[in-house]
Amino acid sequence: MPIKKTSFSDPLLGIDIVSELITKACRTIRENCVDGKYTGAQKDSTGSWLIPLSSLPSIAQARYWIRNASNDECLVNADSLRKLSEEQEEDLWSSFEESSEKLKQKAYRDAEACLAWQIMKSEGKHFQDALIEIEKEYGIKSTAIYEKFKIVKDYEPKHWPALLIGKWRGENAKRVEWPLEAWGKFIKEMSSPGRKVKAAWDRTKQEADKQRWGKIPSYDTAKSQWNDLEDDLKAALRGELKILKAKSPTAIRKYDQPLHEIWSMDGKKADVIVIDRKGKYGQKNKKHRLWLYAYMESRSRFLLGYALGVSLTSDLLRDAFLHALKTTDRIIPREVQPDSGMEGAAKEITGGAPWRRRGKVKDDEIMGLFPFLGIEIRWVSLAHGQAKPIERFFGTLSGRLETLPEFRGAFCGNSTETRPEEWDDDKAVPVELFERFLDEEISSYNQRPHQGDNMDNRTPLQVYTELMQQPGYIAKRISEAQLRVCTYSSVAITIRRNATFTILGASYWSEGTAKLAPGKGYYARYNPRNLSDTVYVYKGNKLKCEATKKEMTSFNDKAAAKEITQARSKYVKSKKQAAKALQELSGTESRAFLKKLAEENIPENVEQKSVEALPKPKVIEIVKSEMDIPGKKTVEELEHEEIKKEAEKIRKEQSRGLVDSYKNRAITKSKGA
């Protein structure tokens, strides 16, 4: 509906206001008043010029009414415009105030352009000429003016800037309300991540027609109402918890714990393609994206040890831990913080410790690496990188190592979106080159000043050294025998009726396994790099026996068959002798026999070099393990201990028998008397 000019109060404006409206100097405006260029201009009692608004250009008039109008005196059809309630006006202008200053200024200019166009037409100017003048002044083309005026034409001009900001969708008294069932259906449809409003609305409309819920609002209204919902609420409906988590309060951690109190541990897949020419990580000439697993001392941020591998497994985790033990000269933490990855939850690493997916800890369960050393396990929160200081190290490493010029073409990014165009699988770098730069970067990281809490621009090495040399500091240190156990993998085994068990296809047997009751409930510790090494069989914390690998022999190998026959004969003979000795045990002979059996011993032989660069603790705490450690006692000693127990049992029974005999004789004599 076009707006027509009518009689209204024609404000008299001072020179300073006119100067702002038409952007001319006050001196020029005063001269124009004298020359009679402003119709109706007059002086007041003080001699100041007063200029009627109607004598100014249409654009200046529009600018005045948009910025100063509190009513609609300038419009004849004001009564036909849509009136807004106080609540609606407050909602409209609150949306306007939430916008940026740049958008507000643009909205005012657009509103001025729309009103100036209408004023020009009401003054009799051809609409095309008016549009040309509007485009020259505001840079808005005719099609844009039509669209903008379509938005505001039914409302009072004082609201035009807020309407043109584009955030308020309007309130129509005749708006169709959602049936309760239809609204619930629409919200359910929109709760799926990535769901489009159009698809959700279409399906809701179909269901509403089918169930006869009634008429539902239009698609535009539905879209507007969905957009008006809080972003946090929409994120919660769609299960996008990461968005909510990022906005939620975050704990600010203070790093004031003692040295080696907590080790942070985690793994990351390198974003560089490497080629393994020598087969160090498997098949020769194979291309990989290697996994890096590392341990960091949380207080000093010193990176203690790491390991590389083609997959994220418990073996990689253990190798990195052994590297850290080598760096610290067998000093261990009091607490580790693994995440919920399966490599850390493997029983050979954390067996014997509670875990959210493992359930109750069984008595005969495998004792993992950390429980064996008495290290407390504190599982970090799911998908919560802030709980692990090592995550920040991985971010630094990615920016400094993986984007090196030497890795151009081999750097593949962590997703298809971040993958460089120059990436080419054929440009894979040698493993040795990647390892060298990784060593250099980790060494540089440990000797680079840090700005974190309690670091005070010192390097991790400096902080580590200072804390290690503090008076009264006590470090936990394991023995070489305990270190040897750490190098072994663990696996649950089943003792068969023929006293054998299998690990990775290899069969094992010993005289010790022949004594064990067949069945499950046992686990073995073995050297993952050499299955021919001695294997140790445990049940719970107790070392039951050792076992060796049974080598396969040729079907027609008589020498091997003869050797096996002799071994079997020797085994049977030794058992007969042990049984006979057990039966003949008495007094001094039993003690001498047991002493003779206990004379043999296998010395410890574990060698582990330490890193000389790090300072040594002045006071150490010996780590006591509840689990038996291989090497302290031989299989023969264990067998002799069992014989000794049996002998002691027989001796007690014999002694008890003699006492009972004396008692019976005494009772008989008393009755005879």
XYZ file of C-alpha atoms in Angstrom, residues 1 13 19 68 114 163 182 194 211 220 233 246 250 254 327 336 377 442 449 488 497 503 544 549 574-575 585 608 635:
29
model
C 0.000 0.000 0.000
C 14.612 22.593 13.203
C 23.461 20.471 9.259
C 13.221 10.930 15.842
C 12.535 2.958 2.217
C 12.393 -5.014 11.442
C 2.449 -32.340 16.289
C 22.073 -32.920 10.970
C -3.479 -38.869 12.824
C 8.506 -20.715 7.521
C 18.910 -26.370 24.002
C 32.909 -26.533 25.728
C 36.079 -25.793 33.517
C 47.115 -26.123 39.950
C 64.946 -42.679 31.348
C 48.947 -43.088 36.160
C 45.166 -46.211 38.296
C 61.201 -34.298 21.976
C 60.836 -22.792 28.414
C 56.852 -59.721 29.827
C 45.125 -82.918 30.706
C 50.574 -69.216 23.728
C 53.191 -71.762 40.285
C 58.463 -74.346 24.675
C 62.335 -88.555 39.602
C 58.753 -88.575 40.782
C 61.252 -88.892 55.948
C 69.037 -52.206 32.280
C 61.337 -74.614 40.214
